[in-house]
PDB file of N, CA and C in Angstrom:
ATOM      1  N   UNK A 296       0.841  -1.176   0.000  1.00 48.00           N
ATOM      2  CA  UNK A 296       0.000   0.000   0.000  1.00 48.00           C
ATOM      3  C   UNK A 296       0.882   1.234   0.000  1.00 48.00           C
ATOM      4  N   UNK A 297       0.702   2.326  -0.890  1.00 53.00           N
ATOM      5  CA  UNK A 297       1.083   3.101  -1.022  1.00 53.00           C
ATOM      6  C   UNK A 297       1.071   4.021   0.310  1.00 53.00           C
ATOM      7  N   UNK A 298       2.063   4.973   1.120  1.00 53.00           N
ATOM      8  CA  UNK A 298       1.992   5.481   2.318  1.00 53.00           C
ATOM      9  C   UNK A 298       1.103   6.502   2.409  1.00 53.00           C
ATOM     10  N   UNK A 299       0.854   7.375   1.158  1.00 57.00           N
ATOM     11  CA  UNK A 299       0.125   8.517   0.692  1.00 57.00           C
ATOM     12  C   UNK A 299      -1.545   7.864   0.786  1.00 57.00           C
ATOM     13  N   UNK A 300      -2.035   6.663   0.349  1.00 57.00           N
ATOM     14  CA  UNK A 300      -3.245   6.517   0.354  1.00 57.00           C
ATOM     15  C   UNK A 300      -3.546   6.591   1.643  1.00 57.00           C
ATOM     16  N   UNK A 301      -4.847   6.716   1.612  1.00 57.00           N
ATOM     17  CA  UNK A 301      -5.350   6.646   3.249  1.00 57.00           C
ATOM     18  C   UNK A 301      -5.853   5.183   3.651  1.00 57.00           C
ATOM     19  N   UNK A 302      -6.037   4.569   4.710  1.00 61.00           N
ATOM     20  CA  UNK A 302      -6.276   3.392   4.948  1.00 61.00           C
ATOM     21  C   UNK A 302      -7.474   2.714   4.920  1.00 61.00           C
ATOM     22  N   UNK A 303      -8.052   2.404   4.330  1.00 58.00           N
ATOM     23  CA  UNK A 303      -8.904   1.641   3.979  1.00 58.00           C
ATOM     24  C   UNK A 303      -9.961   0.814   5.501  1.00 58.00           C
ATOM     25  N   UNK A 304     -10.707   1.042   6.247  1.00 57.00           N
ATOM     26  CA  UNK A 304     -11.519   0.026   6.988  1.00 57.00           C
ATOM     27  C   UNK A 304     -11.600  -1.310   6.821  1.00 57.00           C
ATOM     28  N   UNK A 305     -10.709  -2.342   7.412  1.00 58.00           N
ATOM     29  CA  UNK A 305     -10.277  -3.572   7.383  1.00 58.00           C
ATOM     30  C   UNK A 305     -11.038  -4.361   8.261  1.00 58.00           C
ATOM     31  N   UNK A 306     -12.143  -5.289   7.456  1.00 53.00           N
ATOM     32  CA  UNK A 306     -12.471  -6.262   8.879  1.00 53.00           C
ATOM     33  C   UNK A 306     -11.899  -6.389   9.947  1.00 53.00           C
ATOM     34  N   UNK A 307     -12.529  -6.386  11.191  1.00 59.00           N
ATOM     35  CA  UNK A 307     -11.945  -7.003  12.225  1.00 59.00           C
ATOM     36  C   UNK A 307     -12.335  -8.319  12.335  1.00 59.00           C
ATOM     37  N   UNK A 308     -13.018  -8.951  11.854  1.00 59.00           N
ATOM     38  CA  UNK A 308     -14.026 -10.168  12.382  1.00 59.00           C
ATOM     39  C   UNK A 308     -14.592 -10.694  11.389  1.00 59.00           C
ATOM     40  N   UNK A 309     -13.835 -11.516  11.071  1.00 63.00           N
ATOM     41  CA  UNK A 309     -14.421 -12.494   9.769  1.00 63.00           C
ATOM     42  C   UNK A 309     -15.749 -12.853   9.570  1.00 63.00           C
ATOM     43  N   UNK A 310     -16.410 -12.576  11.152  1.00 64.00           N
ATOM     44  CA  UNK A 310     -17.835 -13.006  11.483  1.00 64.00           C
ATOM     45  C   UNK A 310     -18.579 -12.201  11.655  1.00 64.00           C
ATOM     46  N   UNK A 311     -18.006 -11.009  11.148  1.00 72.00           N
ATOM     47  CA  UNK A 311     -18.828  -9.579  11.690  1.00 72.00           C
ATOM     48  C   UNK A 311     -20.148  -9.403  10.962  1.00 72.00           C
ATOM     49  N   UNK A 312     -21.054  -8.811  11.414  1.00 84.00           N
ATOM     50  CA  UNK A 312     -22.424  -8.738  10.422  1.00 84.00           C
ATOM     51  C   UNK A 312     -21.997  -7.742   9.440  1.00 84.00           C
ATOM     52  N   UNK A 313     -22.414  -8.433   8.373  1.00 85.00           N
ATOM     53  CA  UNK A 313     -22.024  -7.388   6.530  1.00 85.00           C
ATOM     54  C   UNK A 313     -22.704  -5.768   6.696  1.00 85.00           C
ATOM     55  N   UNK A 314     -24.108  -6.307   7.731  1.00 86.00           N
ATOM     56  CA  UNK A 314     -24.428  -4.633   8.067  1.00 86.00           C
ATOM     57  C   UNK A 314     -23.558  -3.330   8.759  1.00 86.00           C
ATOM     58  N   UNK A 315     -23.056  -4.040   9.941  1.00 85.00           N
ATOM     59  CA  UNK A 315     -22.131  -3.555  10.619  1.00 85.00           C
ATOM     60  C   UNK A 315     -20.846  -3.116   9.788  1.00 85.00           C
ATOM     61  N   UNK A 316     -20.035  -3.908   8.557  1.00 85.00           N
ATOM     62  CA  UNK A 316     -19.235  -3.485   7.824  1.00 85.00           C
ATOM     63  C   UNK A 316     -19.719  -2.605   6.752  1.00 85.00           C
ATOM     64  N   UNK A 317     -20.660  -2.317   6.469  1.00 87.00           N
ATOM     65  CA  UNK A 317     -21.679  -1.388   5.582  1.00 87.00           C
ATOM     66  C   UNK A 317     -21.286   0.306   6.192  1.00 87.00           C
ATOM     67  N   UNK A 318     -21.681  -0.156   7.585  1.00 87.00           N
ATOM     68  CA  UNK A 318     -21.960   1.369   7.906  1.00 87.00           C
ATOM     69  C   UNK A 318     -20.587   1.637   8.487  1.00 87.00           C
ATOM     70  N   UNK A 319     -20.007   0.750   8.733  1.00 89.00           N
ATOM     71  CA  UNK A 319     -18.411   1.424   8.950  1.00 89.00           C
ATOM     72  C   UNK A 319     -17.730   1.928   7.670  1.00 89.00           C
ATOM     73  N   UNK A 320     -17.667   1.018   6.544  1.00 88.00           N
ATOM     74  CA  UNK A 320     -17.605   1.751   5.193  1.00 88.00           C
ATOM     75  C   UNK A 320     -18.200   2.721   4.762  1.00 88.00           C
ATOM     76  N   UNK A 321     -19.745   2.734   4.900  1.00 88.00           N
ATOM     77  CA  UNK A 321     -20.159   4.443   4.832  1.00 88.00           C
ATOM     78  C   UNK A 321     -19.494   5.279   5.586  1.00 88.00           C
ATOM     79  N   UNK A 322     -19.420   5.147   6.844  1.00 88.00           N
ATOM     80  CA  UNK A 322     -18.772   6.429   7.556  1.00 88.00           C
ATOM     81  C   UNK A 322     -17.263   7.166   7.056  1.00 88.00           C
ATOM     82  N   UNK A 323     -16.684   5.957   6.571  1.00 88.00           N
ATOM     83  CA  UNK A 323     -15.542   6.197   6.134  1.00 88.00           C
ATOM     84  C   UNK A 323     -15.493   6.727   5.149  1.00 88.00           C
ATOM     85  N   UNK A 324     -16.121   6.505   4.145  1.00 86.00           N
ATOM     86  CA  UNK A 324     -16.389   7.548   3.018  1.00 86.00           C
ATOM     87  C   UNK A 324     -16.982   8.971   3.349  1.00 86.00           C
ATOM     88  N   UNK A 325     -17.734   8.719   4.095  1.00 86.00           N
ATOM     89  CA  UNK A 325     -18.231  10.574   5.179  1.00 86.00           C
ATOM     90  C   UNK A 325     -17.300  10.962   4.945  1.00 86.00           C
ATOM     91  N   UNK A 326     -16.152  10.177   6.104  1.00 86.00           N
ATOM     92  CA  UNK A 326     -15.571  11.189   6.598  1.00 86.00           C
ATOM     93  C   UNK A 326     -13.969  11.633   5.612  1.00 86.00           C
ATOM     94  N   UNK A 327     -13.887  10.933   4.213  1.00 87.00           N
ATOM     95  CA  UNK A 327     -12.526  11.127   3.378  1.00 87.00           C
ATOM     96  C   UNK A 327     -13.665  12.078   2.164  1.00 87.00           C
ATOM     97  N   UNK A 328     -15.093  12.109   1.878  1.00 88.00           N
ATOM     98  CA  UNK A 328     -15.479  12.769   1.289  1.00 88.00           C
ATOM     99  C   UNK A 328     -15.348  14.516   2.292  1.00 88.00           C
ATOM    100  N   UNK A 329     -15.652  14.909   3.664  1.00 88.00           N
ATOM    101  CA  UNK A 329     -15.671  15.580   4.062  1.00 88.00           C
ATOM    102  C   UNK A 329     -14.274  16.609   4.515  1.00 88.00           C
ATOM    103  N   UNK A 330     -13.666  15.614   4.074  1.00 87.00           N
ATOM    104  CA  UNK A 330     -12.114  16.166   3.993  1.00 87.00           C
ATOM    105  C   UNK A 330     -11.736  16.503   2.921  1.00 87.00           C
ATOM    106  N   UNK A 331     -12.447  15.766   1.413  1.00 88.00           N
ATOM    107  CA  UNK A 331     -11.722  16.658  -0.164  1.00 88.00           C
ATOM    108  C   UNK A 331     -12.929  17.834  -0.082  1.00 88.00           C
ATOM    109  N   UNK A 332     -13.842  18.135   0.714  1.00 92.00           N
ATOM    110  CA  UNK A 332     -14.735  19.367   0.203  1.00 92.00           C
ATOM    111  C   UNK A 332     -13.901  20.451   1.815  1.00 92.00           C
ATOM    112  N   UNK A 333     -13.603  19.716   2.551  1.00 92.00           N
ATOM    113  CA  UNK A 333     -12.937  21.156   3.518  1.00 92.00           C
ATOM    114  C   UNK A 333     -11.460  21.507   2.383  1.00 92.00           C
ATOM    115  N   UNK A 334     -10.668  20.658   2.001  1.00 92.00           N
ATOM    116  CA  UNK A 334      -9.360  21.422   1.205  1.00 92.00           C
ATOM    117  C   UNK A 334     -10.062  22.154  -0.347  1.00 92.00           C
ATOM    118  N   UNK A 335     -11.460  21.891  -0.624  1.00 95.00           N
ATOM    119  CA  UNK A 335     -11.188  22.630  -1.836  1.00 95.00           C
ATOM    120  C   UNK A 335     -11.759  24.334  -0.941  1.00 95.00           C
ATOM    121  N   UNK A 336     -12.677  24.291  -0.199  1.00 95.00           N
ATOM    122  CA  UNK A 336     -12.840  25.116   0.598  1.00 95.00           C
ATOM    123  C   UNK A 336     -11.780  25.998   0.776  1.00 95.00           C
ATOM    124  N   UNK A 337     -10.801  25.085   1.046  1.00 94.00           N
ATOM    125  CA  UNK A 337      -9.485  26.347   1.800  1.00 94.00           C
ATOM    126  C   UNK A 337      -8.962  26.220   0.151  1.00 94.00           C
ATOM    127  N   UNK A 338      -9.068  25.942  -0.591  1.00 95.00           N
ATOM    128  CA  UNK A 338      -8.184  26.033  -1.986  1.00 95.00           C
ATOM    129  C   UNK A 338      -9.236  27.767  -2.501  1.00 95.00           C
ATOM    130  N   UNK A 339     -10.145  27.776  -2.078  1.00 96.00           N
ATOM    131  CA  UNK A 339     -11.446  28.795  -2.602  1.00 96.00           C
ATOM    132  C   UNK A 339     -10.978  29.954  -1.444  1.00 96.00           C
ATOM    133  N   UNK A 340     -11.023  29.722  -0.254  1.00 97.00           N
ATOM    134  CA  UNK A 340     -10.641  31.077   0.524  1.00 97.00           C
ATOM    135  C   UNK A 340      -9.608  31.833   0.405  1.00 97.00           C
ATOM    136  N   UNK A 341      -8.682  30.867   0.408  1.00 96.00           N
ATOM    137  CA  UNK A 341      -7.163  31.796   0.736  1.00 96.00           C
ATOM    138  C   UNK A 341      -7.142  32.814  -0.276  1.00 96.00           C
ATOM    139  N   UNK A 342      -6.928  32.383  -1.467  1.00 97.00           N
ATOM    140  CA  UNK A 342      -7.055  33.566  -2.263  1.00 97.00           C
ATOM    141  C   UNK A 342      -7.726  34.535  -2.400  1.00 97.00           C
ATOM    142  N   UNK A 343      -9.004  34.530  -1.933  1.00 97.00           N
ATOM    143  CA  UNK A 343     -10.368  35.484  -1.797  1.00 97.00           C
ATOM    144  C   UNK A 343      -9.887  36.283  -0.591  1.00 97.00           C
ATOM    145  N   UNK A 344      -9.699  35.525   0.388  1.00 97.00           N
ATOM    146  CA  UNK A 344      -9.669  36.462   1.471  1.00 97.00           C
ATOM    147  C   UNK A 344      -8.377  37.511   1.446  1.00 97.00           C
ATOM    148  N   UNK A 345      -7.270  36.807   0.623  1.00 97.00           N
ATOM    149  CA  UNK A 345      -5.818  37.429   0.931  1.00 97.00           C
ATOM    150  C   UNK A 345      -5.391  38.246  -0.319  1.00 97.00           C
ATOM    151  N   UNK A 346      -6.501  38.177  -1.398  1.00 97.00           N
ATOM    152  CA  UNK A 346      -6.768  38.732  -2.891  1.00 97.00           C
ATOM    153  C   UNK A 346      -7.481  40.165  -1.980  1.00 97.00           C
ATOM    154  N   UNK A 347      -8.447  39.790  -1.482  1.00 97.00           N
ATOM    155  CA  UNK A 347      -9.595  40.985  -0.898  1.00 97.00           C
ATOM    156  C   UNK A 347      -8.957  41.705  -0.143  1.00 97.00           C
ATOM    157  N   UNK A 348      -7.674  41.361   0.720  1.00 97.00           N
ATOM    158  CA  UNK A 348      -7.043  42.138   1.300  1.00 97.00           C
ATOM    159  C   UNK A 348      -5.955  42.939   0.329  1.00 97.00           C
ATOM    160  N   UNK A 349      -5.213  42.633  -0.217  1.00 97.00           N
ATOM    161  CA  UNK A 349      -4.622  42.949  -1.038  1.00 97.00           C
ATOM    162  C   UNK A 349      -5.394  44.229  -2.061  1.00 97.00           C
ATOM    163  N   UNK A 350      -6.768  44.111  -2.508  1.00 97.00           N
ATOM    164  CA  UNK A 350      -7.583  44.890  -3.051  1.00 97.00           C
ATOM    165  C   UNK A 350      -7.776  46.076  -1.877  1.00 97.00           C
ATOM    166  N   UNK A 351      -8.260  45.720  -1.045  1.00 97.00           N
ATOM    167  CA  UNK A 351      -8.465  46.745   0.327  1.00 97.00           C
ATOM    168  C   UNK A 351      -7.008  48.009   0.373  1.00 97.00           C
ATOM    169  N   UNK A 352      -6.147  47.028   0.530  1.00 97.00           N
ATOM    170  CA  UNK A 352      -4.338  47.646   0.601  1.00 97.00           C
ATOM    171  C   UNK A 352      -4.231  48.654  -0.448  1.00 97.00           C
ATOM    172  N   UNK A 353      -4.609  47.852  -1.995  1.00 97.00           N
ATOM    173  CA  UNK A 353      -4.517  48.987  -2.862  1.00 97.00           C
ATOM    174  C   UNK A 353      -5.079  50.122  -2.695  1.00 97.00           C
ATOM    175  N   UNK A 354      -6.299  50.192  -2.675  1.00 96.00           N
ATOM    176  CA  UNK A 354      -7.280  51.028  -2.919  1.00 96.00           C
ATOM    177  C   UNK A 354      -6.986  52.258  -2.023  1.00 96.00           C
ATOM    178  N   UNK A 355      -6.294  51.528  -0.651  1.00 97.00           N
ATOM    179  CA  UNK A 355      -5.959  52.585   0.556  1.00 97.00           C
ATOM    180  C   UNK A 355      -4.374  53.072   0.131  1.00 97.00           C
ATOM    181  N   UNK A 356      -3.347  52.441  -0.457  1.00 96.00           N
ATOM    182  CA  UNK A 356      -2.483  52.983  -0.492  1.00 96.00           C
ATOM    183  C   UNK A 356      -2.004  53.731  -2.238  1.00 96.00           C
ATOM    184  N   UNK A 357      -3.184  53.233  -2.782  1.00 96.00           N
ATOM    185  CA  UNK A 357      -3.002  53.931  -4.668  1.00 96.00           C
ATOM    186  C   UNK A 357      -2.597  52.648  -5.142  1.00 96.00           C
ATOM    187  N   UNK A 358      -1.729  51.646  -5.313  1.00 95.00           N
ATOM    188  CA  UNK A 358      -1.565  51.117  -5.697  1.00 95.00           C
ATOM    189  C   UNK A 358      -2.224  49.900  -6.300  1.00 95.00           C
ATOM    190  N   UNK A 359      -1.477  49.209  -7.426  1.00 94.00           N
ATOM    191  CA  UNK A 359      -2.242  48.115  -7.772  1.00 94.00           C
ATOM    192  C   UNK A 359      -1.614  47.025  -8.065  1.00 94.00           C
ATOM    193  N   UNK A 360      -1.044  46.647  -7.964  1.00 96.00           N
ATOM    194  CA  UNK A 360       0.171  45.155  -7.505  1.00 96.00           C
ATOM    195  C   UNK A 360      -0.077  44.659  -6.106  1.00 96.00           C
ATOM    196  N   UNK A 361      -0.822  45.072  -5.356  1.00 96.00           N
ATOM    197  CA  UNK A 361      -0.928  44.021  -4.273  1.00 96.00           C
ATOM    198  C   UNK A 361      -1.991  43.093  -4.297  1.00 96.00           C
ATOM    199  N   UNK A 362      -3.620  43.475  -4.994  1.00 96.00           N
ATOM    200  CA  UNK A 362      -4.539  42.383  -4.970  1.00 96.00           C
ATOM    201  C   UNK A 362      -3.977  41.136  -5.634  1.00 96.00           C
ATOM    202  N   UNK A 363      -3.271  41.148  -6.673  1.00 96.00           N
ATOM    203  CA  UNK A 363      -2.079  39.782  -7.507  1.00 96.00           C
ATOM    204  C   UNK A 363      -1.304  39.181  -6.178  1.00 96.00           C
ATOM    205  N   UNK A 364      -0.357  39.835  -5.600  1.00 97.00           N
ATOM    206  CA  UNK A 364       0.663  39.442  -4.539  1.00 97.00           C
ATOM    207  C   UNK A 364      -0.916  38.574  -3.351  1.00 97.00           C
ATOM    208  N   UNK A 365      -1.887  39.331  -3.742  1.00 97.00           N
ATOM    209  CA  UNK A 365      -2.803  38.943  -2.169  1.00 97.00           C
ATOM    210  C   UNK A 365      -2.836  37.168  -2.998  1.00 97.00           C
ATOM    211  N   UNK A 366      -3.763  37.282  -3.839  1.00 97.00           N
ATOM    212  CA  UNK A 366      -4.085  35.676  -4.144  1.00 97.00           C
ATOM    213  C   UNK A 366      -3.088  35.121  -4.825  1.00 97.00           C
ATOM    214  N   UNK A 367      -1.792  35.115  -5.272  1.00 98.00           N
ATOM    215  CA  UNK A 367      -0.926  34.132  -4.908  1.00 98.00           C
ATOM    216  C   UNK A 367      -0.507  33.835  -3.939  1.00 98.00           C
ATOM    217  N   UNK A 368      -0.240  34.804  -2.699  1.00 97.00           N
ATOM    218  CA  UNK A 368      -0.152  34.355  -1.276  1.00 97.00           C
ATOM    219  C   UNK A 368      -0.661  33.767  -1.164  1.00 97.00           C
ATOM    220  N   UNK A 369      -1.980  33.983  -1.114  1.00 97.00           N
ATOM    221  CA  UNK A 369      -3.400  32.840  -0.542  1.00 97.00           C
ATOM    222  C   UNK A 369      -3.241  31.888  -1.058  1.00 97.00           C
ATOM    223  N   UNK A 370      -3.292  31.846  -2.191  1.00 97.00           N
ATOM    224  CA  UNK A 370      -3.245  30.143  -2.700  1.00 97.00           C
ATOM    225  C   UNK A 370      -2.042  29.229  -1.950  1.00 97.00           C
ATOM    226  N   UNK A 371      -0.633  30.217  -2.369  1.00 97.00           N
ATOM    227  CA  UNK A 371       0.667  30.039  -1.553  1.00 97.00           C
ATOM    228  C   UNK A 371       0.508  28.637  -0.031  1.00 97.00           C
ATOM    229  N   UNK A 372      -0.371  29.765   0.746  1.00 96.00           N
ATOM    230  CA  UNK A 372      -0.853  29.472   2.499  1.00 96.00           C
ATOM    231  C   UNK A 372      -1.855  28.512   2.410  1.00 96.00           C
ATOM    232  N   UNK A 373      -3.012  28.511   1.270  1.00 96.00           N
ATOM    233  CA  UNK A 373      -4.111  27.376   0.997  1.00 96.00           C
ATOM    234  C   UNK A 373      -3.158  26.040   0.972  1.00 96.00           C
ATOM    235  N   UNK A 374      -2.007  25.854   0.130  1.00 95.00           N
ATOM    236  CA  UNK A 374      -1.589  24.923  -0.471  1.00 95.00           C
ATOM    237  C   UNK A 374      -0.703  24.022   0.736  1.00 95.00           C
ATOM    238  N   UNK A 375       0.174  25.292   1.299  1.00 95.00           N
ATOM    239  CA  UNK A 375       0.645  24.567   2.589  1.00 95.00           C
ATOM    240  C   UNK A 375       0.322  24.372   3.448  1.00 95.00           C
ATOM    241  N   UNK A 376      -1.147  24.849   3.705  1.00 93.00           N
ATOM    242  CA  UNK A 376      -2.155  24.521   4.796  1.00 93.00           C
ATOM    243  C   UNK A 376      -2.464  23.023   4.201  1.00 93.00           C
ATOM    244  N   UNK A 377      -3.322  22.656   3.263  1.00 92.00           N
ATOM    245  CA  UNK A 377      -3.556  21.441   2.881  1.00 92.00           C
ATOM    246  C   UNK A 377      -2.582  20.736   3.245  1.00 92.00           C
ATOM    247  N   UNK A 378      -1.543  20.953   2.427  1.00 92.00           N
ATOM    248  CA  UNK A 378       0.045  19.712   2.777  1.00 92.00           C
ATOM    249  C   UNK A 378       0.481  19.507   3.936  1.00 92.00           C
ATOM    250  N   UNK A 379       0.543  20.403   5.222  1.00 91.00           N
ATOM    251  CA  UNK A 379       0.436  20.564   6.420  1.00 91.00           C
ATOM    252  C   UNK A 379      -0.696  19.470   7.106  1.00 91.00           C
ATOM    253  N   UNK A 380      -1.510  19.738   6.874  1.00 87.00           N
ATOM    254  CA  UNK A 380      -2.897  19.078   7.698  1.00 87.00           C
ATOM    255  C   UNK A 380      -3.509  17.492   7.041  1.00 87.00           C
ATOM    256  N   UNK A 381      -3.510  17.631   5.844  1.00 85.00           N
ATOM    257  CA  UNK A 381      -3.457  16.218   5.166  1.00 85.00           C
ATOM    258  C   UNK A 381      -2.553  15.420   4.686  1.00 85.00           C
ATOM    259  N   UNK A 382      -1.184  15.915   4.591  1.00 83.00           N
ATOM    260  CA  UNK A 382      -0.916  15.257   3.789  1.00 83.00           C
ATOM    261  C   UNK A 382       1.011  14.600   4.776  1.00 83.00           C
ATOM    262  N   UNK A 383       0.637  14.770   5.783  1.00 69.00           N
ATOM    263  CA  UNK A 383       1.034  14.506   7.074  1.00 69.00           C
ATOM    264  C   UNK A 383       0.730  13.042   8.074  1.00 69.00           C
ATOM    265  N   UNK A 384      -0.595  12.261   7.662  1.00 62.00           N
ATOM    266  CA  UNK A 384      -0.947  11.449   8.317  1.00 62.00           C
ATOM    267  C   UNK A 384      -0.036  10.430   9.284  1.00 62.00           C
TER     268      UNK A 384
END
């Protein structure tokens, strides 16, 4: 198994009820589906929020090269936030 995949829900009990392995497999999909919609989330903020600041910056200081500098940062901090938090297991 590759170290990067995530681990898979492995019988414990050869005798276990197929229902009981059902809903442990659902959950598990919950919870690896609820984790690719929080990183695209932070893939969608960082830049918005650190683009919007950057827009804010300009507007207050004349300039216009910082809303660019804002959302590549963001993405920048999105990206190593993800790699940080997931990709760490």
């Amino acid at each position: 198994m590759n170290p990067s995949e995530p681990e898979q829900p492995s019988p414990e009990n050869k005798d276990e009820d197929p229902e009981a392995a059902k809903e442990r497999l659902r959950a598990f999909n919950v919870r690896e589906q609820d984790s690719a919609w929080r990183a695209i989330a932070y893939l969608l903020t960082g830049p918005l929020i650190y683009g919007g600041i950057g827009a804010l910056l300009d507007h207050w200081l004349g300039t216009s090269w910082l809303v660019g500098v804002g959302i590549v940062g963001g993405m920048a901090l999105s990206i190593y936030y993800i790699w940080f938090r997931y990709g760490t297991h």
